[in-house]
mmCIF file of C-alpha atoms in Angstrom:
data_model
loop_
_atom_site.group_PDB
_atom_site.id
_atom_site.type_symbol
_atom_site.label_atom_id
_atom_site.label_comp_id
_atom_site.label_asym_id
_atom_site.label_seq_id
_atom_site.Cartn_x
_atom_site.Cartn_y
_atom_site.Cartn_z
ATOM 1 C CA MET A 1 72.263 137.776 187.001
ATOM 2 C CA PRO A 2 75.055 138.110 190.154
ATOM 3 C CA LEU A 3 76.078 134.874 189.562
ATOM 4 C CA LEU A 4 76.901 135.807 185.840
ATOM 5 C CA ASN A 5 79.324 138.491 187.294
ATOM 6 C CA LYS A 6 81.307 136.093 189.363
ATOM 7 C CA VAL A 7 83.992 133.444 188.479
ATOM 8 C CA ARG A 8 82.830 130.447 189.872
ATOM 9 C CA THR A 9 82.014 126.607 188.757
ATOM 10 C CA ALA A 10 78.488 125.614 188.765
ATOM 11 C CA LEU A 11 76.760 124.965 192.156
ATOM 12 C CA PRO A 12 78.820 124.075 195.136
ATOM 13 C CA GLU A 13 77.681 120.534 195.335
ATOM 14 C CA GLY A 14 78.403 120.042 191.525
ATOM 15 C CA PRO A 15 81.493 118.150 190.008
ATOM 16 C CA GLY A 16 83.031 121.717 188.817
ATOM 17 C CA ALA A 17 83.038 122.724 192.633
ATOM 18 C CA ARG A 18 86.628 121.295 192.940
ATOM 19 C CA THR A 19 87.953 123.977 190.628
ATOM 20 C CA SER A 20 88.859 126.875 192.439
ATOM 21 C CA ALA A 21 88.356 130.686 190.992
ATOM 22 C CA PRO A 22 92.237 131.125 190.881
ATOM 23 C CA SER A 23 92.580 127.973 188.826
ATOM 24 C CA LEU A 24 89.839 129.117 186.286
ATOM 25 C CA LEU A 25 91.613 132.538 185.940
ATOM 26 C CA ARG A 26 94.829 130.592 185.301
ATOM 27 C CA LEU A 27 93.201 128.354 182.715
ATOM 28 C CA ARG A 28 91.505 131.363 180.898
ATOM 29 C CA THR A 29 94.599 133.346 180.639
ATOM 30 C CA ALA A 30 96.429 130.099 179.195
ATOM 31 C CA LEU A 31 93.674 129.513 176.986
ATOM 32 C CA THR A 32 93.647 133.027 175.726
ATOM 33 C CA VAL A 33 97.248 132.994 175.154
ATOM 34 C CA PHE A 34 97.025 129.858 172.815
ATOM 35 C CA PHE A 35 94.291 131.318 170.828
ATOM 36 C CA ALA A 36 96.368 134.654 170.500
ATOM 37 C CA LEU A 37 99.290 132.436 169.244
ATOM 38 C CA ASP A 38 97.024 130.325 166.876
ATOM 39 C CA GLY A 39 96.169 133.612 165.035
ATOM 40 C CA PHE A 40 99.459 135.054 165.118
ATOM 41 C CA LEU A 41 101.260 132.240 163.447
ATOM 42 C CA PHE A 42 98.560 131.815 161.003
ATOM 43 C CA ALA A 43 98.615 135.308 160.068
ATOM 44 C CA GLY A 44 102.312 135.367 160.158
ATOM 45 C CA TRP A 45 102.164 132.623 156.977
ATOM 46 C CA VAL A 46 99.410 134.240 155.124
ATOM 47 C CA VAL A 47 101.099 137.535 154.800
ATOM 48 C CA ARG A 48 104.065 135.729 153.104
ATOM 49 C CA ILE A 49 101.592 133.941 150.379
ATOM 50 C CA PRO A 50 102.437 136.331 147.789
ATOM 51 C CA ALA A 51 106.473 135.948 148.457
ATOM 52 C CA ILE A 52 106.111 132.239 148.556
ATOM 53 C CA LYS A 53 103.679 132.192 145.069
ATOM 54 C CA GLN A 54 106.508 134.059 143.731
ATOM 55 C CA GLN A 55 109.152 131.656 144.891
ATOM 56 C CA THR A 56 107.535 128.742 143.781
ATOM 57 C CA GLY A 57 106.276 129.941 140.398
ATOM 58 C CA SER A 58 102.623 129.044 140.826
ATOM 59 C CA SER A 59 99.674 130.337 139.000
ATOM 60 C CA ALA A 60 96.429 131.292 140.930
ATOM 61 C CA GLY A 61 95.275 127.925 140.077
ATOM 62 C CA ASP A 62 98.563 126.134 141.280
ATOM 63 C CA LEU A 63 98.382 128.167 144.559
ATOM 64 C CA GLY A 64 94.989 127.031 145.066
ATOM 65 C CA LEU A 65 95.716 123.266 144.671
ATOM 66 C CA ALA A 66 98.748 123.785 147.085
ATOM 67 C CA LEU A 67 96.637 125.565 149.688
ATOM 68 C CA LEU A 68 94.271 122.550 149.434
ATOM 69 C CA GLY A 69 97.005 120.707 151.408
ATOM 70 C CA VAL A 70 96.302 122.891 154.413
ATOM 71 C CA SER A 71 92.629 122.212 153.950
ATOM 72 C CA ALA A 72 92.895 118.445 153.818
ATOM 73 C CA GLY A 73 95.357 118.096 156.609
ATOM 74 C CA ALA A 74 92.938 120.250 158.644
ATOM 75 C CA VAL A 75 89.780 118.652 157.898
ATOM 76 C CA VAL A 76 90.872 115.098 158.494
ATOM 77 C CA THR A 77 92.772 115.968 161.735
ATOM 78 C CA MET A 78 89.510 117.715 162.781
ATOM 79 C CA VAL A 79 87.559 114.351 162.314
ATOM 80 C CA PHE A 80 89.849 112.697 164.874
ATOM 81 C CA THR A 81 90.819 115.552 167.545
ATOM 82 C CA GLY A 82 87.303 114.992 169.443
ATOM 83 C CA ARG A 83 87.983 111.244 170.128
ATOM 84 C CA LEU A 84 91.939 112.482 171.215
ATOM 85 C CA CYS A 85 90.420 115.083 173.515
ATOM 86 C CA ARG A 86 88.078 112.547 175.048
ATOM 87 C CA ARG A 87 90.889 110.020 175.661
ATOM 88 C CA PHE A 88 93.892 112.275 176.415
ATOM 89 C CA GLY A 89 91.779 115.503 177.308
ATOM 90 C CA SER A 90 91.643 118.650 175.323
ATOM 91 C CA HIS A 91 94.494 120.454 177.259
ATOM 92 C CA PRO A 92 97.460 118.270 176.291
ATOM 93 C CA VAL A 93 96.127 118.002 172.466
ATOM 94 C CA THR A 94 96.057 121.626 172.580
ATOM 95 C CA VAL A 95 99.694 121.939 173.737
ATOM 96 C CA ALA A 96 100.971 119.284 171.511
ATOM 97 C CA CYS A 97 99.251 120.726 168.329
ATOM 98 C CA ALA A 98 100.677 124.160 169.252
ATOM 99 C CA ALA A 99 104.299 122.905 169.278
ATOM 100 C CA LEU A 100 103.533 120.901 165.992
ATOM 101 C CA MET A 101 102.088 124.257 164.289
ATOM 102 C CA ALA A 102 105.120 126.186 165.438
ATOM 103 C CA LEU A 103 107.574 123.685 163.869
ATOM 104 C CA ALA A 104 105.515 123.338 160.462
ATOM 105 C CA ILE A 105 105.444 127.098 159.972
ATOM 106 C CA ALA A 106 109.210 126.976 158.857
ATOM 107 C CA LEU A 107 108.750 124.471 156.088
ATOM 108 C CA PRO A 108 106.538 126.516 153.270
ATOM 109 C CA PRO A 109 109.886 128.746 152.585
ATOM 110 C CA GLN A 110 111.875 125.689 151.744
ATOM 111 C CA THR A 111 109.684 124.524 148.673
ATOM 112 C CA ARG A 112 110.231 125.315 145.053
ATOM 113 C CA SER A 113 107.353 124.071 143.483
ATOM 114 C CA ALA A 114 103.494 124.023 144.120
ATOM 115 C CA LEU A 115 103.564 120.355 144.773
ATOM 116 C CA SER A 116 105.904 120.474 147.420
ATOM 117 C CA LEU A 117 104.287 123.294 148.829
ATOM 118 C CA GLY A 118 101.068 121.478 149.137
ATOM 119 C CA ALA A 119 102.931 118.351 150.973
ATOM 120 C CA VAL A 120 104.512 120.412 153.411
ATOM 121 C CA LEU A 121 101.176 122.304 154.008
ATOM 122 C CA LEU A 122 99.320 119.028 154.845
ATOM 123 C CA LEU A 123 101.353 119.027 158.280
ATOM 124 C CA PHE A 124 100.567 122.809 158.791
ATOM 125 C CA GLY A 125 96.986 122.060 158.152
ATOM 126 C CA ALA A 126 96.967 119.304 160.356
ATOM 127 C CA ALA A 127 98.287 121.191 163.488
ATOM 128 C CA TYR A 128 96.027 124.113 162.548
ATOM 129 C CA GLY A 129 93.262 122.103 162.630
ATOM 130 C CA GLY A 130 93.872 119.977 165.679
ATOM 131 C CA ILE A 131 94.690 122.892 167.913
ATOM 132 C CA ASN A 132 91.538 124.834 167.130
ATOM 133 C CA VAL A 133 89.287 121.949 167.672
ATOM 134 C CA ALA A 134 91.210 121.272 170.985
ATOM 135 C CA MET A 135 91.098 124.887 172.231
ATOM 136 C CA ASN A 136 87.405 125.408 171.286
ATOM 137 C CA SER A 137 86.811 122.276 173.354
ATOM 138 C CA ALA A 138 88.659 123.268 176.188
ATOM 139 C CA ALA A 139 86.957 126.561 176.125
ATOM 140 C CA VAL A 140 83.309 125.367 176.074
ATOM 141 C CA ASP A 141 84.218 123.507 179.161
ATOM 142 C CA LEU A 142 85.661 126.634 180.783
ATOM 143 C CA VAL A 143 82.618 128.943 179.698
ATOM 144 C CA ALA A 144 80.373 126.298 181.438
ATOM 145 C CA ALA A 145 82.245 126.605 184.491
ATOM 146 C CA LEU A 146 82.828 130.441 184.475
ATOM 147 C CA ARG A 147 78.701 130.573 183.944
ATOM 148 C CA ARG A 148 79.242 133.814 181.405
ATOM 149 C CA PRO A 149 79.100 134.002 177.726
ATOM 150 C CA VAL A 150 82.755 134.855 177.110
ATOM 151 C CA MET A 151 83.430 132.622 174.095
ATOM 152 C CA PRO A 152 84.074 135.545 172.045
ATOM 153 C CA SER A 153 86.805 137.159 174.228
ATOM 154 C CA PHE A 154 88.642 133.858 173.166
ATOM 155 C CA HIS A 155 88.137 134.490 169.520
ATOM 156 C CA ALA A 156 89.104 138.235 170.096
ATOM 157 C CA ALA A 157 92.552 136.805 170.966
ATOM 158 C CA PHE A 158 92.811 134.784 168.059
ATOM 159 C CA SER A 159 91.786 137.988 165.989
ATOM 160 C CA LEU A 160 94.477 140.130 168.182
ATOM 161 C CA GLY A 161 97.010 137.802 167.381
ATOM 162 C CA GLY A 162 96.115 137.634 163.562
ATOM 163 C CA MET A 163 96.336 141.281 163.816
ATOM 164 C CA LEU A 164 99.746 141.408 165.428
ATOM 165 C CA GLY A 165 100.819 138.748 162.996
ATOM 166 C CA ALA A 166 99.798 140.536 159.862
ATOM 167 C CA GLY A 167 101.375 143.815 161.328
ATOM 168 C CA VAL A 168 104.716 142.211 162.009
ATOM 169 C CA GLY A 169 104.535 140.584 158.723
ATOM 170 C CA ALA A 170 103.942 144.180 156.950
ATOM 171 C CA LEU A 171 106.672 145.561 158.575
ATOM 172 C CA VAL A 172 109.322 142.818 157.682
ATOM 173 C CA ALA A 173 107.868 141.962 154.296
ATOM 174 C CA GLY A 174 110.493 144.608 152.142
ATOM 175 C CA GLY A 175 113.520 143.513 154.495
ATOM 176 C CA LEU A 176 113.391 139.878 155.574
ATOM 177 C CA SER A 177 113.108 136.887 153.741
ATOM 178 C CA PRO A 178 110.186 134.490 154.109
ATOM 179 C CA THR A 179 112.754 131.957 155.359
ATOM 180 C CA ALA A 180 114.131 134.155 158.065
ATOM 181 C CA HIS A 181 110.550 135.166 158.943
ATOM 182 C CA LEU A 182 108.906 132.090 159.259
ATOM 183 C CA LEU A 183 112.153 130.348 161.202
ATOM 184 C CA ALA A 184 111.707 133.335 163.826
ATOM 185 C CA LEU A 185 108.006 132.531 164.139
ATOM 186 C CA THR A 186 108.987 128.825 164.908
ATOM 187 C CA GLY A 187 111.231 129.917 167.806
ATOM 188 C CA PHE A 188 108.651 132.503 168.937
ATOM 189 C CA GLY A 189 105.798 129.670 169.111
ATOM 190 C CA LEU A 190 107.873 127.220 171.083
ATOM 191 C CA LEU A 191 108.752 129.600 173.656
ATOM 192 C CA VAL A 192 105.163 130.570 173.956
ATOM 193 C CA THR A 193 104.128 126.784 174.140
ATOM 194 C CA VAL A 194 106.689 126.228 176.848
ATOM 195 C CA LEU A 195 105.652 129.127 178.942
ATOM 196 C CA ALA A 196 101.947 128.541 178.866
ATOM 197 C CA GLY A 197 101.728 125.125 178.265
ATOM 198 C CA PRO A 198 102.316 123.723 181.815
ATOM 199 C CA VAL A 199 99.138 125.858 182.935
ATOM 200 C CA LEU A 200 97.078 123.538 180.944
ATOM 201 C CA LEU A 201 98.994 120.443 181.419
ATOM 202 C CA ARG A 202 98.750 121.092 185.249
ATOM 203 C CA HIS A 203 94.690 121.779 185.373
ATOM 204 C CA PRO A 204 92.408 119.277 184.015
ATOM 205 C CA ALA A 205 89.341 120.695 182.147
ATOM 206 C CA PRO A 206 86.559 121.753 184.507
ATOM 207 C CA ALA A 207 83.754 119.147 184.830
ATOM 208 C CA HIS A 208 80.234 120.209 184.392
ATOM 209 C CA THR A 209 76.960 118.190 183.740
ATOM 210 C CA ALA A 210 74.966 121.253 181.605
ATOM 211 C CA THR A 211 74.344 119.044 178.394
ATOM 212 C CA PRO A 212 73.020 115.768 177.584
ATOM 213 C CA HIS A 213 76.213 114.935 176.117
ATOM 214 C CA ALA A 214 78.042 115.462 179.422
ATOM 215 C CA GLN A 215 75.592 113.206 181.290
ATOM 216 C CA GLY A 216 76.112 110.255 178.900
ATOM 217 C CA ARG A 217 72.912 110.498 176.963
ATOM 218 C CA ARG A 218 72.559 110.392 173.322
ATOM 219 C CA LEU A 219 71.235 113.278 171.372
ATOM 220 C CA ASP A 220 67.827 113.211 169.784
ATOM 221 C CA GLY A 221 67.315 113.998 166.092
ATOM 222 C CA ARG A 222 66.301 117.614 166.705
ATOM 223 C CA ALA A 223 69.567 118.395 168.714
ATOM 224 C CA ARG A 224 71.514 116.624 165.986
ATOM 225 C CA ARG A 225 69.905 118.996 163.464
ATOM 226 C CA LEU A 226 70.524 121.938 165.488
ATOM 227 C CA VAL A 227 74.330 121.455 165.706
ATOM 228 C CA LEU A 228 74.303 120.411 161.942
ATOM 229 C CA LEU A 229 72.661 123.957 161.732
ATOM 230 C CA PHE A 230 75.263 126.068 163.836
ATOM 231 C CA GLY A 231 77.983 124.119 162.057
ATOM 232 C CA VAL A 232 76.775 125.424 158.418
ATOM 233 C CA ILE A 233 76.226 128.877 159.971
ATOM 234 C CA ALA A 234 80.148 128.748 160.899
ATOM 235 C CA LEU A 235 80.876 127.456 157.785
ATOM 236 C CA CYS A 236 79.504 130.127 155.540
ATOM 237 C CA THR A 237 81.378 132.903 157.995
ATOM 238 C CA ALA A 238 84.629 130.953 158.269
ATOM 239 C CA TYR A 239 84.840 130.846 154.431
ATOM 240 C CA GLY A 240 85.010 134.563 154.556
ATOM 241 C CA GLU A 241 87.921 134.670 157.332
ATOM 242 C CA GLY A 242 89.894 132.202 155.113
ATOM 243 C CA ALA A 243 89.471 133.947 151.887
ATOM 244 C CA MET A 244 90.289 137.150 153.401
ATOM 245 C CA ALA A 245 93.457 135.738 155.211
ATOM 246 C CA ASP A 246 94.975 134.054 151.889
ATOM 247 C CA TRP A 247 93.681 136.468 149.165
ATOM 248 C CA GLY A 248 92.987 139.765 150.618
ATOM 249 C CA ALA A 249 96.907 140.659 150.130
ATOM 250 C CA LEU A 250 96.845 139.518 146.487
ATOM 251 C CA HIS A 251 93.507 140.988 145.570
ATOM 252 C CA LEU A 252 94.879 144.612 146.810
ATOM 253 C CA GLU A 253 98.525 144.042 145.592
ATOM 254 C CA GLU A 254 97.588 142.435 141.981
ATOM 255 C CA ASP A 255 93.958 143.941 141.139
ATOM 256 C CA LEU A 256 94.494 147.385 142.698
ATOM 257 C CA ASP A 257 98.325 147.906 142.462
ATOM 258 C CA ALA A 258 98.867 148.734 146.213
ATOM 259 C CA ALA A 259 102.453 148.310 147.446
ATOM 260 C CA PRO A 260 103.317 145.022 149.585
ATOM 261 C CA GLY A 261 103.129 146.865 152.778
ATOM 262 C CA ILE A 262 99.622 148.208 152.048
ATOM 263 C CA ALA A 263 98.554 144.851 150.832
ATOM 264 C CA ALA A 264 99.576 143.332 153.927
ATOM 265 C CA ILE A 265 97.864 146.035 155.970
ATOM 266 C CA GLY A 266 94.575 144.610 154.529
ATOM 267 C CA TYR A 267 94.367 141.638 156.594
ATOM 268 C CA SER A 268 95.652 143.297 159.684
ATOM 269 C CA LEU A 269 92.436 145.834 159.355
ATOM 270 C CA PHE A 270 90.397 142.992 158.996
ATOM 271 C CA ALA A 271 91.829 141.382 161.873
ATOM 272 C CA LEU A 272 91.600 144.631 164.212
ATOM 273 C CA ALA A 273 87.980 145.137 163.145
ATOM 274 C CA MET A 274 87.195 141.460 164.257
ATOM 275 C CA THR A 275 89.122 142.025 167.499
ATOM 276 C CA ALA A 276 86.831 145.128 168.348
ATOM 277 C CA GLY A 277 83.892 143.250 167.384
ATOM 278 C CA ARG A 278 84.755 140.214 169.257
ATOM 279 C CA LEU A 279 85.662 142.231 172.586
ATOM 280 C CA SER A 280 82.345 143.591 172.527
ATOM 281 C CA GLY A 281 80.404 140.078 171.690
ATOM 282 C CA THR A 282 79.363 139.580 175.137
ATOM 283 C CA PHE A 283 77.794 142.975 175.569
ATOM 284 C CA LEU A 284 75.911 142.472 172.291
ATOM 285 C CA LEU A 285 74.820 139.199 172.570
ATOM 286 C CA GLU A 286 73.155 140.163 176.249
ATOM 287 C CA ARG A 287 71.620 143.275 174.374
ATOM 288 C CA LEU A 288 70.788 141.924 170.873
ATOM 289 C CA GLY A 289 70.172 138.269 171.691
ATOM 290 C CA GLN A 290 71.610 135.698 169.579
ATOM 291 C CA THR A 291 69.365 135.582 166.492
ATOM 292 C CA ARG A 292 69.703 139.458 165.984
ATOM 293 C CA ALA A 293 73.470 139.288 166.597
ATOM 294 C CA LEU A 294 73.654 136.500 163.997
ATOM 295 C CA VAL A 295 71.416 138.292 161.327
ATOM 296 C CA ALA A 296 72.881 141.607 161.760
ATOM 297 C CA GLY A 297 76.572 140.182 161.321
ATOM 298 C CA GLY A 298 75.894 138.519 158.367
ATOM 299 C CA THR A 299 74.105 141.534 156.822
ATOM 300 C CA THR A 300 76.988 143.924 157.532
ATOM 301 C CA ALA A 301 79.503 141.400 156.321
ATOM 302 C CA ALA A 302 77.804 140.948 153.019
ATOM 303 C CA ALA A 303 77.751 144.618 152.467
ATOM 304 C CA GLY A 304 81.546 144.907 153.754
ATOM 305 C CA MET A 305 82.723 142.276 151.319
ATOM 306 C CA LEU A 306 80.747 143.634 148.169
ATOM 307 C CA LEU A 307 82.835 146.953 148.584
ATOM 308 C CA GLY A 308 86.226 145.225 149.300
ATOM 309 C CA ALA A 309 85.927 143.074 146.229
ATOM 310 C CA LEU A 310 84.904 145.564 143.842
ATOM 311 C CA ALA A 311 85.905 148.863 144.976
ATOM 312 C CA PRO A 312 88.122 150.897 142.319
ATOM 313 C CA THR A 313 90.737 151.797 144.864
ATOM 314 C CA ALA A 314 92.693 150.322 147.439
ATOM 315 C CA TRP A 315 91.452 152.591 150.172
ATOM 316 C CA LEU A 316 87.848 151.770 149.361
ATOM 317 C CA ALA A 317 88.728 148.131 149.531
ATOM 318 C CA LEU A 318 90.369 148.459 152.802
ATOM 319 C CA ALA A 319 87.240 150.201 154.315
ATOM 320 C CA GLY A 320 85.445 147.202 152.933
ATOM 321 C CA PHE A 321 87.670 144.786 154.712
ATOM 322 C CA ALA A 322 87.039 146.463 157.826
ATOM 323 C CA VAL A 323 83.492 146.519 157.660
ATOM 324 C CA THR A 324 83.496 142.792 156.559
ATOM 325 C CA GLY A 325 85.495 142.028 159.914
ATOM 326 C CA LEU A 326 83.060 143.643 162.059
ATOM 327 C CA GLY A 327 80.121 141.791 160.564
ATOM 328 C CA LEU A 328 81.802 138.311 160.923
ATOM 329 C CA ALA A 329 83.415 139.003 164.384
ATOM 330 C CA ASN A 330 80.994 136.739 166.405
ATOM 331 C CA ILE A 331 79.172 134.715 164.283
ATOM 332 C CA PHE A 332 81.497 131.783 164.403
ATOM 333 C CA PRO A 333 81.741 132.018 168.267
ATOM 334 C CA VAL A 334 78.401 132.206 168.696
ATOM 335 C CA ALA A 335 77.566 129.172 166.438
ATOM 336 C CA VAL A 336 80.205 127.019 168.160
ATOM 337 C CA ALA A 337 78.917 128.031 171.919
ATOM 338 C CA ARG A 338 75.433 127.143 170.859
ATOM 339 C CA ALA A 339 76.665 123.914 169.773
ATOM 340 C CA GLY A 340 78.646 123.449 172.766
ATOM 341 C CA ALA A 341 75.348 124.216 174.890
ATOM 342 C CA LEU A 342 73.457 121.525 172.944
ATOM 343 C CA ALA A 343 75.875 118.900 172.849
ATOM 344 C CA GLY A 344 79.010 119.662 174.981
ATOM 345 C CA PRO A 345 82.393 119.184 173.514
ATOM 346 C CA GLY A 346 81.024 116.764 170.811
ATOM 347 C CA GLY A 347 79.040 119.648 169.515
ATOM 348 C CA VAL A 348 81.907 122.069 169.633
ATOM 349 C CA ALA A 349 84.118 119.664 167.526
ATOM 350 C CA ALA A 350 81.166 118.892 165.000
ATOM 351 C CA ALA A 351 80.641 122.833 164.308
ATOM 352 C CA SER A 352 84.341 123.619 164.547
ATOM 353 C CA THR A 353 85.067 120.983 162.120
ATOM 354 C CA LEU A 354 82.300 122.285 159.651
ATOM 355 C CA GLY A 355 83.370 125.972 160.408
ATOM 356 C CA TYR A 356 86.944 125.506 160.020
ATOM 357 C CA GLY A 357 86.450 123.304 157.025
ATOM 358 C CA GLY A 358 84.930 126.406 155.433
ATOM 359 C CA MET A 359 87.661 128.509 156.413
ATOM 360 C CA LEU A 360 90.407 126.077 154.873
ATOM 361 C CA LEU A 361 88.506 125.097 151.868
ATOM 362 C CA GLY A 362 87.616 128.578 150.824
ATOM 363 C CA PRO A 363 90.906 130.019 149.686
ATOM 364 C CA PRO A 364 91.057 126.689 147.332
ATOM 365 C CA ALA A 365 87.693 127.628 145.758
ATOM 366 C CA ILE A 366 88.754 131.409 145.560
ATOM 367 C CA GLY A 367 91.697 130.202 143.429
ATOM 368 C CA PHE A 368 89.902 128.210 141.264
ATOM 369 C CA LEU A 369 87.230 130.963 140.696
ATOM 370 C CA ALA A 370 89.829 133.558 140.210
ATOM 371 C CA GLN A 371 91.578 131.149 137.625
ATOM 372 C CA TRP A 372 88.228 130.820 135.581
ATOM 373 C CA SER A 373 87.087 134.279 136.010
ATOM 374 C CA SER A 374 88.860 137.109 138.217
ATOM 375 C CA LEU A 375 89.838 137.310 141.871
ATOM 376 C CA PRO A 376 87.600 140.481 142.638
ATOM 377 C CA VAL A 377 84.472 138.338 141.083
ATOM 378 C CA ALA A 378 85.672 135.107 143.249
ATOM 379 C CA LEU A 379 85.914 137.413 146.421
ATOM 380 C CA THR A 380 82.095 138.190 146.009
ATOM 381 C CA THR A 381 81.391 134.772 147.023
ATOM 382 C CA VAL A 382 82.054 135.821 150.553
ATOM 383 C CA ALA A 383 79.411 138.134 150.489
ATOM 384 C CA ALA A 384 76.852 135.723 149.331
ATOM 385 C CA LEU A 385 77.755 132.998 152.044
ATOM 386 C CA SER A 386 77.504 135.922 154.727
ATOM 387 C CA ALA A 387 74.182 136.682 153.685
ATOM 388 C CA ALA A 388 73.028 133.008 153.558
ATOM 389 C CA ALA A 389 74.409 132.699 157.079
ATOM 390 C CA ALA A 390 71.906 135.584 158.320
ATOM 391 C CA VAL A 391 69.069 134.000 156.154
ATOM 392 C CA ILE A 392 69.506 130.671 157.992
ATOM 393 C CA ALA A 393 69.889 132.451 161.259
ATOM 394 C CA TYR A 394 66.647 134.159 161.009
ATOM 395 C CA GLY A 395 64.871 131.097 159.288
ATOM 396 C CA SER A 396 65.632 128.923 161.944
ATOM 397 C CA ARG A 397 64.824 131.437 164.984
ATOM 398 C CA ARG A 398 61.759 129.616 166.203
ATOM 399 C CA ALA A 399 63.708 126.137 166.188
ATOM 400 C CA THR A 400 66.723 127.604 168.282
ATOM 401 C CA ALA A 401 64.727 129.781 170.524
ATOM 402 C CA GLY A 402 63.791 126.916 172.442
ATOM 403 C CA SER A 403 66.979 124.700 172.197
#
């Protein structure tokens, strides 16, 4: 236990011993900044979706098709990001994708149709997918070097960034056009990348040999199945994150007659609850264990989303969104960390691809279901998948206990 409370690499004779404690602290700070920037930019986009929907004259189904551009660009990029990280390193790929994401976020307000919106969202999605796989690959290397289960802290930074981005969006929604708002986010994103990027570029990822993948050995069938299992758990819960980001504000505004500022606060509350849950993630994992944390989180999220989707008033729905955020907070980080423990960065990339695929494919699916039925009914699928994640985690407890 004393080793877990110190910032260090593996044993002194290991390859990671060359990385000093100050370097690890600088890397952790820089990675935390990029996770926060990712959440901030993404939230800045999603809170302006109602205005972009009105600007393009899109129906719920048309918007769902346009949002599929984000999904397609991200998933295709995720497939290749692992290879790019192995060739160029996860740190340079993280910096490059951050710059591309900052540039791409200014494009949606320039569109005037669902088709053109979907086209520019392909580029935005490619940048978003690439930075998330690259950051998580870099984070799993750093977690192994630090020898502490701190993966939730990085995702807490993403949630904090999302909360701040949504809060800023709520403040400027009534007085600033989407074009001016998202263009300002471009400048901010590029500035942060210029300031934090050199830290990642100067310091290579810490080396470690904790996994068969890192040692050059092929994974056996059982390990591959477990990586896939964690990816499915991540997918089930990330689906809810994507749905909340893209459809939560519309549900409050159109179904519950909330004012635009109140509607934007919905995602901010969700992100705040996720931040609080993830900041306590290491403590919870050490006290409850991974299986109990996953089951409790999935069950809580399912109950919260049922309230958020079916509540008759905006204030009850906001409470449900907050409970959902608490429940979902640590499921994705735990799933990605377990995949990384089994298969190194390759496992992280596989689980992240499935997880973020769920996050990005969820919003279009919600749009199609809303067109067929209603948005509140479509949002209940978030509760169903959260419950499914809890069931999968509990059902596989014996297989994962000895992994």
